[in-house]
């Protein structure tokens, strides 16, 4: 009709320039390619901004970052150790987040594992053989982590409490418990209880190499977590509960049991990481020992789409940038905050790449901007 024809130019005029549509399942090769391209673009953008803001050669900046993380053997081992700790915590939060249980309490769950390990070293260290003490420390830290994970899970399962706030508040309880232990163990009022006091129960280095035990243990956990999530019935139940609790109940899954069991696993891994931090690495404890890695682990898990093997790459990137930024600031005389700015730029592009993995962007060639002279006159 004439009325319909009259409406067409107006509709065409308001057509968007870009069409965004949901992608199908991308192959692993294509998704890795998109992420790799985003990292390359991020490095270029970071380099350009570095030139404009600091006047420094971007090659020198990136070289100093690499030197900070892998400049010598000691730095390389520290980098791998930091990766192991962050990856271990990321593996811990992954089952909960896959189930859409928003566990923001990994910081406290690791810290309570650290505290129980240190308490065993302090109070019973001199009364039992060394190997017995280490076993007690290991078991106690895992049980403490389980307790710290199960408490909010129980309240969520039976009374529907907000797990985000509950787990977050338990972080502060763990911090205060550590502060209390520090006052008891060291009467001088120090903020740290160190190796001179926690002198029992040191876990031996694997093959005489410091940090190797942590790396091996977390590597094994990574494989086991992948198998657990992808190949077992319990992993399937976690996925179903995460998709829809009503669907899970309909197919006969005990949702309450799955919630509590999953958080027990998360807490156990956090407790184990706490044991490794105190018993095998620092032999000391303070309220900042976990240093925010419980929250960084959430980002690692989400960026990797809950895939334990991809978490290795995201963990490497974050640790590499974090450790390298300090060297960059020292060597090139830049403000320490600039390292964080550069890290933020790179993460911005990496997180943005997830959009292009999920969605396809097409240019609308019929838009008036791309039409010829006759097309533009028709729009008018």
Short mmCIF file of C-alpha atoms in Angstrom, two decimals:
data_model
loop_
_atom_site.label_atom_id
_atom_site.label_comp_id
_atom_site.label_asym_id
_atom_site.label_seq_id
_atom_site.Cartn_x
_atom_site.Cartn_y
_atom_site.Cartn_z
CA UNK A 1 0.00 0.00 0.00
CA UNK A 2 1.00 3.63 -0.35
CA UNK A 3 1.05 4.04 3.43
CA UNK A 4 3.42 1.11 3.85
CA UNK A 5 5.69 2.45 1.12
CA UNK A 6 5.74 5.83 2.80
CA UNK A 7 6.88 4.25 6.07
CA UNK A 8 9.80 2.35 4.55
CA UNK A 9 12.20 5.31 4.14
CA UNK A 10 11.61 6.33 7.74
CA UNK A 11 12.26 2.78 8.96
CA UNK A 12 15.42 2.53 6.87
CA UNK A 13 16.58 5.82 8.28
CA UNK A 14 16.40 4.44 11.80
CA UNK A 15 18.10 1.11 11.01
CA UNK A 16 21.24 0.72 13.17
CA UNK A 17 24.66 0.91 11.59
CA UNK A 18 25.72 -2.26 13.43
CA UNK A 19 23.85 -5.51 13.94
CA UNK A 20 24.85 -7.57 16.99
CA UNK A 21 23.82 -11.23 17.00
CA UNK A 22 24.54 -14.13 19.34
CA UNK A 23 27.23 -16.50 18.11
CA UNK A 24 26.99 -20.24 18.11
CA UNK A 25 29.55 -22.31 19.96
CA UNK A 26 33.00 -21.23 18.74
CA UNK A 27 35.75 -23.79 18.32
CA UNK A 28 38.57 -23.64 20.84
CA UNK A 29 40.98 -22.55 18.12
CA UNK A 30 38.88 -19.53 17.14
CA UNK A 31 38.24 -18.45 20.72
CA UNK A 32 41.96 -18.69 21.52
CA UNK A 33 42.66 -16.70 18.35
CA UNK A 34 40.32 -13.91 19.42
CA UNK A 35 41.91 -13.78 22.87
CA UNK A 36 45.41 -13.76 21.39
CA UNK A 37 44.44 -10.92 19.06
CA UNK A 38 43.03 -8.95 22.00
CA UNK A 39 46.32 -9.35 23.90
CA UNK A 40 48.27 -8.14 20.85
CA UNK A 41 46.01 -5.11 20.46
CA UNK A 42 46.28 -4.46 24.21
CA UNK A 43 50.08 -4.45 24.02
CA UNK A 44 50.01 -2.04 21.09
CA UNK A 45 47.51 0.25 22.84
CA UNK A 46 49.52 0.10 26.07
CA UNK A 47 52.68 0.97 24.15
CA UNK A 48 51.07 3.98 22.48
CA UNK A 49 49.70 5.26 25.77
CA UNK A 50 53.11 4.74 27.39
CA UNK A 51 54.77 6.89 24.75
CA UNK A 52 52.18 9.66 25.14
CA UNK A 53 52.10 9.64 28.95
CA UNK A 54 55.67 8.80 29.95
CA UNK A 55 57.73 9.40 26.81
CA UNK A 56 59.42 6.05 27.42
CA UNK A 57 60.12 3.51 24.71
CA UNK A 58 57.37 0.86 25.00
CA UNK A 59 59.88 -1.87 24.17
CA UNK A 60 61.91 -0.86 27.23
CA UNK A 61 58.75 -0.91 29.35
CA UNK A 62 57.74 -4.41 28.27
CA UNK A 63 61.33 -5.63 28.55
CA UNK A 64 61.48 -4.41 32.16
CA UNK A 65 58.20 -6.17 32.93
CA UNK A 66 59.63 -9.42 31.55
CA UNK A 67 62.80 -8.91 33.56
CA UNK A 68 60.76 -8.39 36.72
CA UNK A 69 59.07 -11.75 36.27
CA UNK A 70 61.82 -13.84 34.67
CA UNK A 71 65.00 -11.79 35.00
CA UNK A 72 66.83 -14.59 36.85
CA UNK A 73 66.21 -18.04 38.28
CA UNK A 74 64.98 -16.76 41.65
CA UNK A 75 62.49 -14.41 40.02
CA UNK A 76 61.23 -17.19 37.78
CA UNK A 77 60.60 -19.49 40.75
CA UNK A 78 58.82 -16.69 42.61
CA UNK A 79 56.64 -16.11 39.54
CA UNK A 80 55.69 -19.79 39.37
CA UNK A 81 55.06 -19.84 43.13
CA UNK A 82 52.73 -16.83 42.89
CA UNK A 83 51.00 -18.51 39.97
CA UNK A 84 50.53 -21.67 42.04
CA UNK A 85 48.93 -19.79 44.93
CA UNK A 86 46.57 -17.77 42.73
CA UNK A 87 45.71 -20.77 40.57
CA UNK A 88 45.00 -22.88 43.66
CA UNK A 89 42.54 -20.31 45.00
CA UNK A 90 40.99 -19.93 41.54
CA UNK A 91 40.43 -23.69 41.37
CA UNK A 92 38.77 -23.48 44.78
CA UNK A 93 36.19 -20.86 43.80
CA UNK A 94 35.44 -22.41 40.38
CA UNK A 95 32.97 -25.15 41.44
CA UNK A 96 30.97 -22.65 43.49
CA UNK A 97 30.81 -20.06 40.71
CA UNK A 98 29.94 -22.73 38.15
CA UNK A 99 27.01 -23.52 40.44
CA UNK A 100 26.23 -19.77 40.61
CA UNK A 101 27.02 -19.68 44.31
CA UNK A 102 28.76 -16.32 44.61
CA UNK A 103 31.60 -17.24 46.93
CA UNK A 104 33.41 -13.99 47.79
CA UNK A 105 34.92 -15.57 50.88
CA UNK A 106 37.95 -17.38 49.44
CA UNK A 107 40.16 -14.79 51.11
CA UNK A 108 38.88 -15.80 54.54
CA UNK A 109 38.80 -19.52 53.73
CA UNK A 110 42.49 -19.47 52.81
CA UNK A 111 43.34 -17.26 55.78
CA UNK A 112 41.60 -19.58 58.23
CA UNK A 113 43.67 -22.43 56.78
CA UNK A 114 46.79 -20.33 57.36
CA UNK A 115 45.70 -19.59 60.92
CA UNK A 116 45.03 -23.21 61.89
CA UNK A 117 48.36 -24.27 60.34
CA UNK A 118 50.20 -21.60 62.33
CA UNK A 119 48.32 -22.50 65.51
CA UNK A 120 49.37 -26.14 65.19
CA UNK A 121 52.98 -25.08 64.67
CA UNK A 122 52.83 -22.79 67.70
CA UNK A 123 50.99 -24.88 70.28
CA UNK A 124 51.85 -28.51 69.52
CA UNK A 125 55.01 -28.12 67.44
CA UNK A 126 57.41 -29.22 70.18
CA UNK A 127 55.29 -32.08 71.53
CA UNK A 128 54.98 -34.39 68.51
CA UNK A 129 57.37 -35.72 65.84
CA UNK A 130 57.85 -33.46 62.82
CA UNK A 131 56.09 -35.70 60.30
CA UNK A 132 53.12 -36.16 62.64
CA UNK A 133 52.89 -32.39 63.10
CA UNK A 134 52.85 -31.84 59.34
CA UNK A 135 50.00 -34.34 58.92
CA UNK A 136 48.06 -32.65 61.74
CA UNK A 137 48.64 -29.24 60.15
CA UNK A 138 47.43 -30.54 56.77
CA UNK A 139 44.29 -32.18 58.14
CA UNK A 140 43.43 -29.27 60.44
CA UNK A 141 43.83 -26.64 57.71
CA UNK A 142 41.61 -28.58 55.30
CA UNK A 143 38.95 -29.09 57.96
CA UNK A 144 39.07 -25.40 58.88
CA UNK A 145 38.61 -24.44 55.22
CA UNK A 146 35.68 -26.86 54.91
CA UNK A 147 34.05 -25.34 57.99
CA UNK A 148 34.47 -21.80 56.63
CA UNK A 149 32.90 -22.86 53.34
CA UNK A 150 30.08 -25.01 54.71
CA UNK A 151 28.70 -22.44 57.18
CA UNK A 152 27.45 -19.99 54.50
CA UNK A 153 26.44 -22.91 52.26
CA UNK A 154 24.27 -24.38 55.01
CA UNK A 155 22.48 -21.10 55.61
CA UNK A 156 22.02 -20.62 51.86
CA UNK A 157 20.68 -24.13 51.32
CA UNK A 158 18.17 -24.14 54.18
CA UNK A 159 17.24 -20.49 54.66
CA UNK A 160 18.13 -18.82 51.37
CA UNK A 161 20.54 -16.28 52.85
CA UNK A 162 22.60 -14.05 50.58
CA UNK A 163 25.84 -15.99 50.05
CA UNK A 164 27.71 -12.99 48.64
CA UNK A 165 27.36 -10.96 51.83
CA UNK A 166 27.68 -13.98 54.11
CA UNK A 167 30.97 -15.18 52.64
CA UNK A 168 32.28 -11.62 52.41
CA UNK A 169 31.60 -10.95 56.10
CA UNK A 170 33.34 -14.19 57.09
CA UNK A 171 36.54 -12.79 55.59
CA UNK A 172 36.56 -10.16 58.32
CA UNK A 173 35.91 -12.77 61.00
CA UNK A 174 38.96 -14.69 59.78
CA UNK A 175 41.07 -11.50 59.79
CA UNK A 176 40.10 -10.73 63.38
CA UNK A 177 40.89 -14.28 64.47
CA UNK A 178 44.34 -13.93 62.92
CA UNK A 179 44.84 -10.59 64.68
CA UNK A 180 43.95 -12.26 67.99
CA UNK A 181 46.44 -15.07 67.34
CA UNK A 182 49.19 -12.56 66.58
CA UNK A 183 48.69 -10.91 69.99
CA UNK A 184 48.80 -14.27 71.75
CA UNK A 185 51.80 -15.70 69.89
CA UNK A 186 53.95 -12.55 69.92
CA UNK A 187 53.65 -10.37 73.01
CA UNK A 188 55.76 -7.64 71.40
CA UNK A 189 52.74 -6.48 69.41
CA UNK A 190 54.22 -7.34 66.02
CA UNK A 191 51.90 -7.48 63.01
CA UNK A 192 53.55 -10.71 61.88
CA UNK A 193 54.39 -13.98 63.59
CA UNK A 194 57.48 -15.20 61.77
CA UNK A 195 59.77 -18.22 61.42
CA UNK A 196 61.51 -17.61 64.75
CA UNK A 197 58.24 -18.41 66.53
CA UNK A 198 56.74 -20.84 64.02
CA UNK A 199 59.90 -22.92 63.95
CA UNK A 200 58.27 -26.38 63.88
CA UNK A 201 56.45 -28.23 61.13
CA UNK A 202 58.25 -26.80 58.12
CA UNK A 203 57.28 -28.87 55.10
CA UNK A 204 60.47 -30.11 53.38
CA UNK A 205 61.29 -28.77 49.91
CA UNK A 206 60.56 -31.20 47.11
CA UNK A 207 63.89 -32.45 45.68
CA UNK A 208 65.52 -29.61 47.59
CA UNK A 209 63.87 -26.97 45.40
CA UNK A 210 61.90 -24.25 47.19
CA UNK A 211 58.35 -23.69 45.91
CA UNK A 212 58.41 -26.85 43.78
CA UNK A 213 56.04 -28.70 46.12
CA UNK A 214 53.42 -25.95 45.82
CA UNK A 215 53.67 -25.97 42.04
CA UNK A 216 53.34 -29.76 41.81
CA UNK A 217 50.42 -29.94 44.25
CA UNK A 218 48.47 -27.19 42.45
CA UNK A 219 49.26 -28.77 39.07
CA UNK A 220 47.75 -32.06 40.26
CA UNK A 221 44.73 -30.19 41.64
CA UNK A 222 44.25 -28.53 38.26
CA UNK A 223 44.00 -31.90 36.49
CA UNK A 224 41.73 -33.35 39.17
CA UNK A 225 39.43 -30.32 39.07
CA UNK A 226 39.08 -30.59 35.28
CA UNK A 227 38.17 -34.29 35.57
CA UNK A 228 35.78 -33.58 38.44
CA UNK A 229 33.89 -30.81 36.63
CA UNK A 230 33.85 -32.39 33.17
CA UNK A 231 33.77 -36.15 33.70
CA UNK A 232 31.95 -36.93 36.94
CA UNK A 233 28.33 -37.08 38.02
CA UNK A 234 28.93 -34.51 40.74
CA UNK A 235 30.39 -32.10 38.18
CA UNK A 236 27.28 -32.59 36.05
CA UNK A 237 25.07 -31.88 39.06
CA UNK A 238 26.97 -28.65 39.71
CA UNK A 239 26.29 -27.54 36.11
CA UNK A 240 22.59 -28.39 36.31
CA UNK A 241 22.13 -26.54 39.62
CA UNK A 242 23.95 -23.58 38.12
CA UNK A 243 21.62 -23.53 35.12
CA UNK A 244 18.40 -23.85 37.11
CA UNK A 245 17.69 -25.06 40.62
CA UNK A 246 14.12 -25.88 39.62
CA UNK A 247 15.32 -28.06 36.76
CA UNK A 248 17.77 -29.76 39.09
CA UNK A 249 14.99 -30.56 41.55
CA UNK A 250 12.77 -31.81 38.70
CA UNK A 251 15.38 -34.35 37.57
CA UNK A 252 15.89 -35.55 41.14
CA UNK A 253 19.03 -33.71 42.21
CA UNK A 254 19.25 -32.84 45.89
CA UNK A 255 20.08 -29.13 45.52
CA UNK A 256 20.81 -28.56 49.21
CA UNK A 257 23.27 -31.44 49.25
CA UNK A 258 25.00 -30.19 46.10
CA UNK A 259 25.38 -26.65 47.51
CA UNK A 260 26.88 -27.85 50.79
CA UNK A 261 29.10 -30.46 49.13
CA UNK A 262 30.43 -28.01 46.55
CA UNK A 263 31.30 -25.38 49.13
CA UNK A 264 32.97 -28.05 51.26
CA UNK A 265 35.22 -28.82 48.28
CA UNK A 266 35.95 -25.13 47.72
CA UNK A 267 36.76 -24.63 51.38
CA UNK A 268 38.97 -27.74 51.49
CA UNK A 269 41.09 -26.48 48.58
CA UNK A 270 41.37 -23.05 50.19
CA UNK A 271 42.46 -24.67 53.44
CA UNK A 272 45.08 -26.67 51.56
CA UNK A 273 46.40 -23.48 49.95
CA UNK A 274 46.60 -21.92 53.42
CA UNK A 275 48.63 -24.91 54.62
CA UNK A 276 51.04 -24.51 51.69
CA UNK A 277 51.38 -20.76 52.27
CA UNK A 278 52.38 -21.10 55.92
CA UNK A 279 53.79 -24.60 56.26
CA UNK A 280 55.70 -24.84 52.97
CA UNK A 281 56.41 -21.25 51.92
CA UNK A 282 56.48 -18.31 54.33
CA UNK A 283 56.55 -20.07 57.75
CA UNK A 284 54.86 -16.93 59.04
CA UNK A 285 51.42 -15.42 59.27
CA UNK A 286 49.81 -12.00 59.26
CA UNK A 287 46.37 -10.62 58.41
CA UNK A 288 47.49 -9.64 54.88
CA UNK A 289 49.12 -12.93 53.96
CA UNK A 290 46.53 -13.79 51.27
CA UNK A 291 46.87 -10.23 49.92
CA UNK A 292 43.62 -9.96 48.00
CA UNK A 293 44.21 -13.07 45.90
CA UNK A 294 40.84 -14.45 47.01
CA UNK A 295 39.17 -11.70 44.97
CA UNK A 296 41.60 -11.84 42.06
CA UNK A 297 40.83 -15.56 41.80
CA UNK A 298 37.23 -14.72 40.94
CA UNK A 299 38.41 -12.81 37.87
CA UNK A 300 40.75 -15.64 36.89
CA UNK A 301 37.92 -18.16 37.07
CA UNK A 302 35.50 -16.03 35.05
CA UNK A 303 38.04 -15.11 32.37
CA UNK A 304 38.81 -18.80 31.89
CA UNK A 305 35.12 -19.71 31.67
CA UNK A 306 35.66 -22.12 34.58
CA UNK A 307 38.13 -24.21 32.57
CA UNK A 308 41.02 -25.19 34.90
CA UNK A 309 43.56 -25.45 32.08
CA UNK A 310 42.74 -22.02 30.64
CA UNK A 311 43.07 -20.68 34.19
CA UNK A 312 46.78 -21.46 33.95
CA UNK A 313 47.09 -18.90 31.13
CA UNK A 314 44.99 -16.21 32.83
CA UNK A 315 46.86 -16.74 36.10
CA UNK A 316 50.18 -16.43 34.30
CA UNK A 317 49.11 -13.17 32.66
CA UNK A 318 47.98 -11.55 35.92
CA UNK A 319 51.02 -12.66 37.93
CA UNK A 320 53.40 -11.71 35.12
CA UNK A 321 51.97 -8.19 34.93
CA UNK A 322 51.86 -7.78 38.71
CA UNK A 323 55.45 -8.84 39.35
CA UNK A 324 56.79 -7.10 36.26
CA UNK A 325 55.14 -3.78 37.11
CA UNK A 326 57.34 -3.35 40.18
CA UNK A 327 60.51 -3.79 38.17
CA UNK A 328 59.25 -1.39 35.54
CA UNK A 329 58.67 1.30 38.16
CA UNK A 330 62.10 0.80 39.71
CA UNK A 331 64.15 0.51 36.55
CA UNK A 332 62.51 3.25 34.50
CA UNK A 333 61.70 5.61 37.36
CA UNK A 334 57.96 5.52 36.77
CA UNK A 335 55.29 5.90 39.40
CA UNK A 336 54.20 2.55 40.82
CA UNK A 337 50.63 3.35 39.89
CA UNK A 338 51.53 3.34 36.21
CA UNK A 339 52.09 -0.41 36.37
CA UNK A 340 48.54 -0.84 37.60
CA UNK A 341 47.28 1.46 34.84
CA UNK A 342 49.06 -0.59 32.19
CA UNK A 343 47.70 -3.80 33.72
CA UNK A 344 44.20 -2.32 33.66
CA UNK A 345 44.51 -1.41 29.97
CA UNK A 346 45.58 -4.92 29.04
CA UNK A 347 42.81 -6.50 31.16
CA UNK A 348 40.27 -4.15 29.57
CA UNK A 349 41.04 -5.54 26.13
CA UNK A 350 41.13 -9.14 27.32
CA UNK A 351 37.77 -8.85 29.08
CA UNK A 352 36.40 -7.04 26.04
CA UNK A 353 37.41 -9.95 23.82
CA UNK A 354 34.84 -12.09 25.62
CA UNK A 355 32.13 -9.96 23.98
CA UNK A 356 33.38 -10.88 20.51
CA UNK A 357 33.55 -14.54 21.48
CA UNK A 358 29.90 -14.45 22.54
CA UNK A 359 28.52 -12.08 19.88
CA UNK A 360 28.99 -11.35 16.20
CA UNK A 361 29.06 -7.73 14.98
CA UNK A 362 28.01 -6.97 11.40
CA UNK A 363 27.95 -3.65 9.55
CA UNK A 364 24.56 -2.78 8.06
CA UNK A 365 25.52 -1.98 4.47
CA UNK A 366 21.96 -0.85 3.73
CA UNK A 367 22.30 2.04 6.15
CA UNK A 368 22.05 5.48 4.57
CA UNK A 369 25.71 6.20 5.38
CA UNK A 370 26.71 3.46 2.95
CA UNK A 371 24.08 4.18 0.30
CA UNK A 372 24.91 5.96 -2.95
CA UNK A 373 23.63 9.37 -3.98
CA UNK A 374 20.26 7.99 -5.05
CA UNK A 375 19.98 6.06 -1.80
CA UNK A 376 20.67 9.12 0.30
CA UNK A 377 18.11 11.13 -1.67
CA UNK A 378 15.59 8.36 -1.11
CA UNK A 379 16.24 8.52 2.64
CA UNK A 380 15.69 12.25 2.54
#
